[in-house]
Amino acid sequence: ACWRSWLRLGGALGWLKPDLEAITATDTGAEDHWLLEVDLDTEHPARLLAKCHDYQAHLASGTFQAQHGYYPQVVWLLTNPTRAGRLAEQIAADQTLTPGLFKITAAPEQLAALIQRGP
Protein backbone atom coordinates (compact mmCIF):
# COMPACT_ATOMS: atom_id res chain seq x y z
CA ALA A 1 0.00 0.00 0.00
CA CYS A 2 1.38 3.38 -0.95
CA TRP A 3 -0.90 5.42 1.29
CA ARG A 4 0.89 7.52 3.88
CA SER A 5 -0.33 9.19 7.05
CA TRP A 6 1.12 11.98 9.13
CA LEU A 7 0.08 14.39 11.86
CA ARG A 8 -0.97 17.76 10.52
CA LEU A 9 -0.49 20.97 12.45
CA GLY A 10 -2.97 20.84 15.29
CA GLY A 11 -2.71 17.06 15.59
CA ALA A 12 -5.24 15.94 12.96
CA LEU A 13 -4.28 12.88 10.95
CA GLY A 14 -3.57 13.58 7.28
CA TRP A 15 -3.55 10.99 4.50
CA LEU A 16 -1.80 10.88 1.15
CA LYS A 17 -3.38 8.45 -1.28
CA PRO A 18 -1.26 8.35 -4.46
CA ASP A 19 -2.49 6.17 -7.30
CA LEU A 20 0.83 4.39 -7.61
CA GLU A 21 4.25 4.18 -5.99
CA ALA A 22 7.16 3.17 -8.19
CA ILE A 23 10.85 2.53 -7.59
CA THR A 24 13.21 2.50 -10.54
CA ALA A 25 16.89 1.58 -10.53
CA THR A 26 19.82 2.73 -12.64
CA ASP A 27 22.62 0.56 -14.01
CA THR A 28 24.71 1.56 -11.00
CA GLY A 29 22.03 0.41 -8.56
CA ALA A 30 20.86 3.87 -7.53
CA GLU A 31 17.12 4.03 -6.90
CA ASP A 32 14.62 6.72 -7.80
CA HIS A 33 11.33 6.82 -5.90
CA TRP A 34 8.10 8.11 -7.43
CA LEU A 35 4.55 8.79 -6.31
CA LEU A 36 2.15 8.98 -9.24
CA GLU A 37 -1.19 10.72 -9.45
CA VAL A 38 -3.25 9.83 -12.51
CA ASP A 39 -5.94 12.32 -13.51
CA LEU A 40 -8.59 11.05 -15.92
CA ASP A 41 -10.32 14.44 -16.10
CA THR A 42 -12.92 13.40 -13.53
CA GLU A 43 -11.97 15.57 -10.55
CA HIS A 44 -12.49 19.30 -10.23
CA PRO A 45 -9.22 21.16 -10.95
CA ALA A 46 -9.30 22.70 -7.46
CA ARG A 47 -9.11 19.16 -6.03
CA LEU A 48 -5.85 18.55 -7.91
CA LEU A 49 -4.28 21.64 -6.37
CA ALA A 50 -5.62 20.59 -2.95
CA LYS A 51 -3.81 17.26 -3.40
CA CYS A 52 -0.63 19.19 -4.16
CA HIS A 53 -1.06 21.01 -0.85
CA ASP A 54 -1.46 17.65 0.90
CA TYR A 55 1.87 16.53 -0.57
CA GLN A 56 3.44 19.81 0.54
CA ALA A 57 2.12 19.36 4.09
CA HIS A 58 3.43 15.80 4.17
CA LEU A 59 6.84 16.95 2.91
CA ALA A 60 6.93 19.78 5.45
CA SER A 61 6.13 17.40 8.31
CA GLY A 62 9.46 15.62 7.72
CA THR A 63 7.89 12.31 8.76
CA PHE A 64 8.77 10.39 5.62
CA GLN A 65 12.26 11.86 5.29
CA ALA A 66 13.07 11.01 8.92
CA GLN A 67 12.25 7.35 8.24
CA HIS A 68 13.72 7.01 4.75
CA GLY A 69 16.24 9.81 4.18
CA TYR A 70 14.57 11.12 1.00
CA TYR A 71 11.22 12.28 -0.37
CA PRO A 72 9.78 10.71 -3.54
CA GLN A 73 9.25 12.70 -6.72
CA VAL A 74 5.54 13.38 -7.23
CA VAL A 75 4.39 12.94 -10.82
CA TRP A 76 1.03 14.00 -12.22
CA LEU A 77 -0.06 12.11 -15.33
CA LEU A 78 -2.97 13.91 -16.95
CA THR A 79 -4.77 12.74 -20.07
CA ASN A 80 -5.72 16.26 -21.17
CA PRO A 81 -2.82 18.52 -22.27
CA THR A 82 -4.79 21.70 -21.57
CA ARG A 83 -5.58 20.52 -18.08
CA ALA A 84 -1.92 19.55 -17.56
CA GLY A 85 -0.82 23.03 -18.59
CA ARG A 86 -3.32 24.64 -16.26
CA LEU A 87 -2.14 22.52 -13.31
CA ALA A 88 1.49 23.37 -14.10
CA GLU A 89 0.61 27.08 -14.11
CA GLN A 90 -1.24 26.81 -10.80
CA ILE A 91 1.64 24.97 -9.15
CA ALA A 92 4.20 27.47 -10.48
CA ALA A 93 2.13 30.41 -9.25
CA ASP A 94 1.61 28.97 -5.77
CA GLN A 95 4.42 30.29 -3.57
CA THR A 96 3.61 27.76 -0.83
CA LEU A 97 4.55 24.75 -2.98
CA THR A 98 8.17 23.58 -3.09
CA PRO A 99 9.67 24.11 -6.56
CA GLY A 100 10.49 20.79 -8.20
CA LEU A 101 8.27 18.69 -5.93
CA PHE A 102 5.87 18.02 -8.81
CA LYS A 103 6.48 16.90 -12.38
CA ILE A 104 3.58 17.02 -14.83
CA THR A 105 3.09 15.07 -18.02
CA ALA A 106 0.16 14.69 -20.38
CA ALA A 107 1.12 11.52 -22.23
CA PRO A 108 2.25 8.04 -21.19
CA GLU A 109 5.28 8.21 -23.49
CA GLN A 110 6.35 11.40 -21.72
CA LEU A 111 6.08 9.56 -18.42
CA ALA A 112 8.51 6.89 -19.60
CA ALA A 113 11.00 9.56 -20.71
CA LEU A 114 10.65 11.39 -17.39
CA ILE A 115 11.36 8.24 -15.41
CA GLN A 116 14.36 7.40 -17.59
CA ARG A 117 15.83 10.87 -16.90
CA GLY A 118 15.22 10.59 -13.16
CA PRO A 119 13.79 13.13 -10.73
PDB file of C-alpha atoms in Angstrom:
ATOM      1  CA  ALA A   1       0.000   0.000   0.000  1.00  0.00           C
ATOM      2  CA  CYS A   2       1.385   3.376  -0.949  1.00  0.00           C
ATOM      3  CA  TRP A   3      -0.897   5.424   1.294  1.00  0.00           C
ATOM      4  CA  ARG A   4       0.889   7.519   3.879  1.00  0.00           C
ATOM      5  CA  SER A   5      -0.326   9.187   7.048  1.00  0.00           C
ATOM      6  CA  TRP A   6       1.123  11.985   9.126  1.00  0.00           C
ATOM      7  CA  LEU A   7       0.080  14.387  11.856  1.00  0.00           C
ATOM      8  CA  ARG A   8      -0.974  17.756  10.521  1.00  0.00           C
ATOM      9  CA  LEU A   9      -0.488  20.975  12.446  1.00  0.00           C
ATOM     10  CA  GLY A  10      -2.970  20.839  15.285  1.00  0.00           C
ATOM     11  CA  GLY A  11      -2.712  17.059  15.585  1.00  0.00           C
ATOM     12  CA  ALA A  12      -5.243  15.943  12.957  1.00  0.00           C
ATOM     13  CA  LEU A  13      -4.280  12.877  10.952  1.00  0.00           C
ATOM     14  CA  GLY A  14      -3.566  13.577   7.276  1.00  0.00           C
ATOM     15  CA  TRP A  15      -3.554  10.992   4.498  1.00  0.00           C
ATOM     16  CA  LEU A  16      -1.802  10.885   1.149  1.00  0.00           C
ATOM     17  CA  LYS A  17      -3.379   8.452  -1.284  1.00  0.00           C
ATOM     18  CA  PRO A  18      -1.262   8.347  -4.458  1.00  0.00           C
ATOM     19  CA  ASP A  19      -2.491   6.170  -7.298  1.00  0.00           C
ATOM     20  CA  LEU A  20       0.834   4.390  -7.613  1.00  0.00           C
ATOM     21  CA  GLU A  21       4.247   4.182  -5.993  1.00  0.00           C
ATOM     22  CA  ALA A  22       7.163   3.174  -8.194  1.00  0.00           C
ATOM     23  CA  ILE A  23      10.850   2.532  -7.586  1.00  0.00           C
ATOM     24  CA  THR A  24      13.213   2.505 -10.539  1.00  0.00           C
ATOM     25  CA  ALA A  25      16.892   1.579 -10.528  1.00  0.00           C
ATOM     26  CA  THR A  26      19.816   2.732 -12.636  1.00  0.00           C
ATOM     27  CA  ASP A  27      22.616   0.555 -14.013  1.00  0.00           C
ATOM     28  CA  THR A  28      24.711   1.558 -11.002  1.00  0.00           C
ATOM     29  CA  GLY A  29      22.032   0.414  -8.557  1.00  0.00           C
ATOM     30  CA  ALA A  30      20.857   3.871  -7.530  1.00  0.00           C
ATOM     31  CA  GLU A  31      17.119   4.027  -6.902  1.00  0.00           C
ATOM     32  CA  ASP A  32      14.616   6.724  -7.800  1.00  0.00           C
ATOM     33  CA  HIS A  33      11.333   6.818  -5.904  1.00  0.00           C
ATOM     34  CA  TRP A  34       8.097   8.106  -7.425  1.00  0.00           C
ATOM     35  CA  LEU A  35       4.545   8.791  -6.310  1.00  0.00           C
ATOM     36  CA  LEU A  36       2.155   8.978  -9.241  1.00  0.00           C
ATOM     37  CA  GLU A  37      -1.192  10.722  -9.445  1.00  0.00           C
ATOM     38  CA  VAL A  38      -3.255   9.826 -12.511  1.00  0.00           C
ATOM     39  CA  ASP A  39      -5.937  12.324 -13.514  1.00  0.00           C
ATOM     40  CA  LEU A  40      -8.590  11.054 -15.918  1.00  0.00           C
ATOM     41  CA  ASP A  41     -10.324  14.443 -16.100  1.00  0.00           C
ATOM     42  CA  THR A  42     -12.925  13.404 -13.531  1.00  0.00           C
ATOM     43  CA  GLU A  43     -11.974  15.571 -10.550  1.00  0.00           C
ATOM     44  CA  HIS A  44     -12.492  19.298 -10.235  1.00  0.00           C
ATOM     45  CA  PRO A  45      -9.219  21.165 -10.950  1.00  0.00           C
ATOM     46  CA  ALA A  46      -9.304  22.695  -7.460  1.00  0.00           C
ATOM     47  CA  ARG A  47      -9.111  19.161  -6.030  1.00  0.00           C
ATOM     48  CA  LEU A  48      -5.852  18.548  -7.910  1.00  0.00           C
ATOM     49  CA  LEU A  49      -4.283  21.638  -6.369  1.00  0.00           C
ATOM     50  CA  ALA A  50      -5.617  20.592  -2.950  1.00  0.00           C
ATOM     51  CA  LYS A  51      -3.815  17.259  -3.397  1.00  0.00           C
ATOM     52  CA  CYS A  52      -0.629  19.194  -4.157  1.00  0.00           C
ATOM     53  CA  HIS A  53      -1.058  21.007  -0.852  1.00  0.00           C
ATOM     54  CA  ASP A  54      -1.465  17.647   0.898  1.00  0.00           C
ATOM     55  CA  TYR A  55       1.867  16.527  -0.565  1.00  0.00           C
ATOM     56  CA  GLN A  56       3.438  19.813   0.539  1.00  0.00           C
ATOM     57  CA  ALA A  57       2.121  19.362   4.088  1.00  0.00           C
ATOM     58  CA  HIS A  58       3.431  15.796   4.168  1.00  0.00           C
ATOM     59  CA  LEU A  59       6.838  16.946   2.912  1.00  0.00           C
ATOM     60  CA  ALA A  60       6.926  19.784   5.453  1.00  0.00           C
ATOM     61  CA  SER A  61       6.133  17.396   8.313  1.00  0.00           C
ATOM     62  CA  GLY A  62       9.461  15.618   7.720  1.00  0.00           C
ATOM     63  CA  THR A  63       7.892  12.309   8.757  1.00  0.00           C
ATOM     64  CA  PHE A  64       8.767  10.388   5.619  1.00  0.00           C
ATOM     65  CA  GLN A  65      12.264  11.864   5.287  1.00  0.00           C
ATOM     66  CA  ALA A  66      13.067  11.008   8.915  1.00  0.00           C
ATOM     67  CA  GLN A  67      12.250   7.353   8.243  1.00  0.00           C
ATOM     68  CA  HIS A  68      13.722   7.011   4.747  1.00  0.00           C
ATOM     69  CA  GLY A  69      16.236   9.808   4.181  1.00  0.00           C
ATOM     70  CA  TYR A  70      14.571  11.117   0.995  1.00  0.00           C
ATOM     71  CA  TYR A  71      11.215  12.277  -0.371  1.00  0.00           C
ATOM     72  CA  PRO A  72       9.784  10.711  -3.544  1.00  0.00           C
ATOM     73  CA  GLN A  73       9.251  12.702  -6.720  1.00  0.00           C
ATOM     74  CA  VAL A  74       5.538  13.383  -7.225  1.00  0.00           C
ATOM     75  CA  VAL A  75       4.386  12.942 -10.823  1.00  0.00           C
ATOM     76  CA  TRP A  76       1.033  13.997 -12.219  1.00  0.00           C
ATOM     77  CA  LEU A  77      -0.061  12.111 -15.328  1.00  0.00           C
ATOM     78  CA  LEU A  78      -2.966  13.910 -16.946  1.00  0.00           C
ATOM     79  CA  THR A  79      -4.769  12.745 -20.069  1.00  0.00           C
ATOM     80  CA  ASN A  80      -5.721  16.264 -21.166  1.00  0.00           C
ATOM     81  CA  PRO A  81      -2.818  18.517 -22.268  1.00  0.00           C
ATOM     82  CA  THR A  82      -4.794  21.705 -21.571  1.00  0.00           C
ATOM     83  CA  ARG A  83      -5.576  20.520 -18.076  1.00  0.00           C
ATOM     84  CA  ALA A  84      -1.923  19.546 -17.558  1.00  0.00           C
ATOM     85  CA  GLY A  85      -0.823  23.026 -18.594  1.00  0.00           C
ATOM     86  CA  ARG A  86      -3.319  24.637 -16.262  1.00  0.00           C
ATOM     87  CA  LEU A  87      -2.139  22.523 -13.312  1.00  0.00           C
ATOM     88  CA  ALA A  88       1.489  23.373 -14.099  1.00  0.00           C
ATOM     89  CA  GLU A  89       0.609  27.085 -14.111  1.00  0.00           C
ATOM     90  CA  GLN A  90      -1.245  26.813 -10.803  1.00  0.00           C
ATOM     91  CA  ILE A  91       1.639  24.973  -9.148  1.00  0.00           C
ATOM     92  CA  ALA A  92       4.204  27.469 -10.475  1.00  0.00           C
ATOM     93  CA  ALA A  93       2.125  30.414  -9.254  1.00  0.00           C
ATOM     94  CA  ASP A  94       1.611  28.966  -5.769  1.00  0.00           C
ATOM     95  CA  GLN A  95       4.417  30.294  -3.572  1.00  0.00           C
ATOM     96  CA  THR A  96       3.609  27.758  -0.832  1.00  0.00           C
ATOM     97  CA  LEU A  97       4.545  24.746  -2.983  1.00  0.00           C
ATOM     98  CA  THR A  98       8.166  23.583  -3.085  1.00  0.00           C
ATOM     99  CA  PRO A  99       9.670  24.106  -6.555  1.00  0.00           C
ATOM    100  CA  GLY A 100      10.494  20.788  -8.199  1.00  0.00           C
ATOM    101  CA  LEU A 101       8.274  18.693  -5.929  1.00  0.00           C
ATOM    102  CA  PHE A 102       5.868  18.021  -8.812  1.00  0.00           C
ATOM    103  CA  LYS A 103       6.477  16.902 -12.382  1.00  0.00           C
ATOM    104  CA  ILE A 104       3.576  17.018 -14.828  1.00  0.00           C
ATOM    105  CA  THR A 105       3.094  15.068 -18.016  1.00  0.00           C
ATOM    106  CA  ALA A 106       0.157  14.692 -20.378  1.00  0.00           C
ATOM    107  CA  ALA A 107       1.117  11.520 -22.232  1.00  0.00           C
ATOM    108  CA  PRO A 108       2.253   8.037 -21.187  1.00  0.00           C
ATOM    109  CA  GLU A 109       5.285   8.206 -23.492  1.00  0.00           C
ATOM    110  CA  GLN A 110       6.347  11.404 -21.722  1.00  0.00           C
ATOM    111  CA  LEU A 111       6.083   9.562 -18.416  1.00  0.00           C
ATOM    112  CA  ALA A 112       8.510   6.889 -19.603  1.00  0.00           C
ATOM    113  CA  ALA A 113      10.999   9.559 -20.712  1.00  0.00           C
ATOM    114  CA  LEU A 114      10.653  11.395 -17.391  1.00  0.00           C
ATOM    115  CA  ILE A 115      11.357   8.237 -15.411  1.00  0.00           C
ATOM    116  CA  GLN A 116      14.362   7.404 -17.588  1.00  0.00           C
ATOM    117  CA  ARG A 117      15.832  10.873 -16.902  1.00  0.00           C
ATOM    118  CA  GLY A 118      15.220  10.587 -13.161  1.00  0.00           C
ATOM    119  CA  PRO A 119      13.794  13.134 -10.733  1.00  0.00           C
TER     120      PRO A 119
END
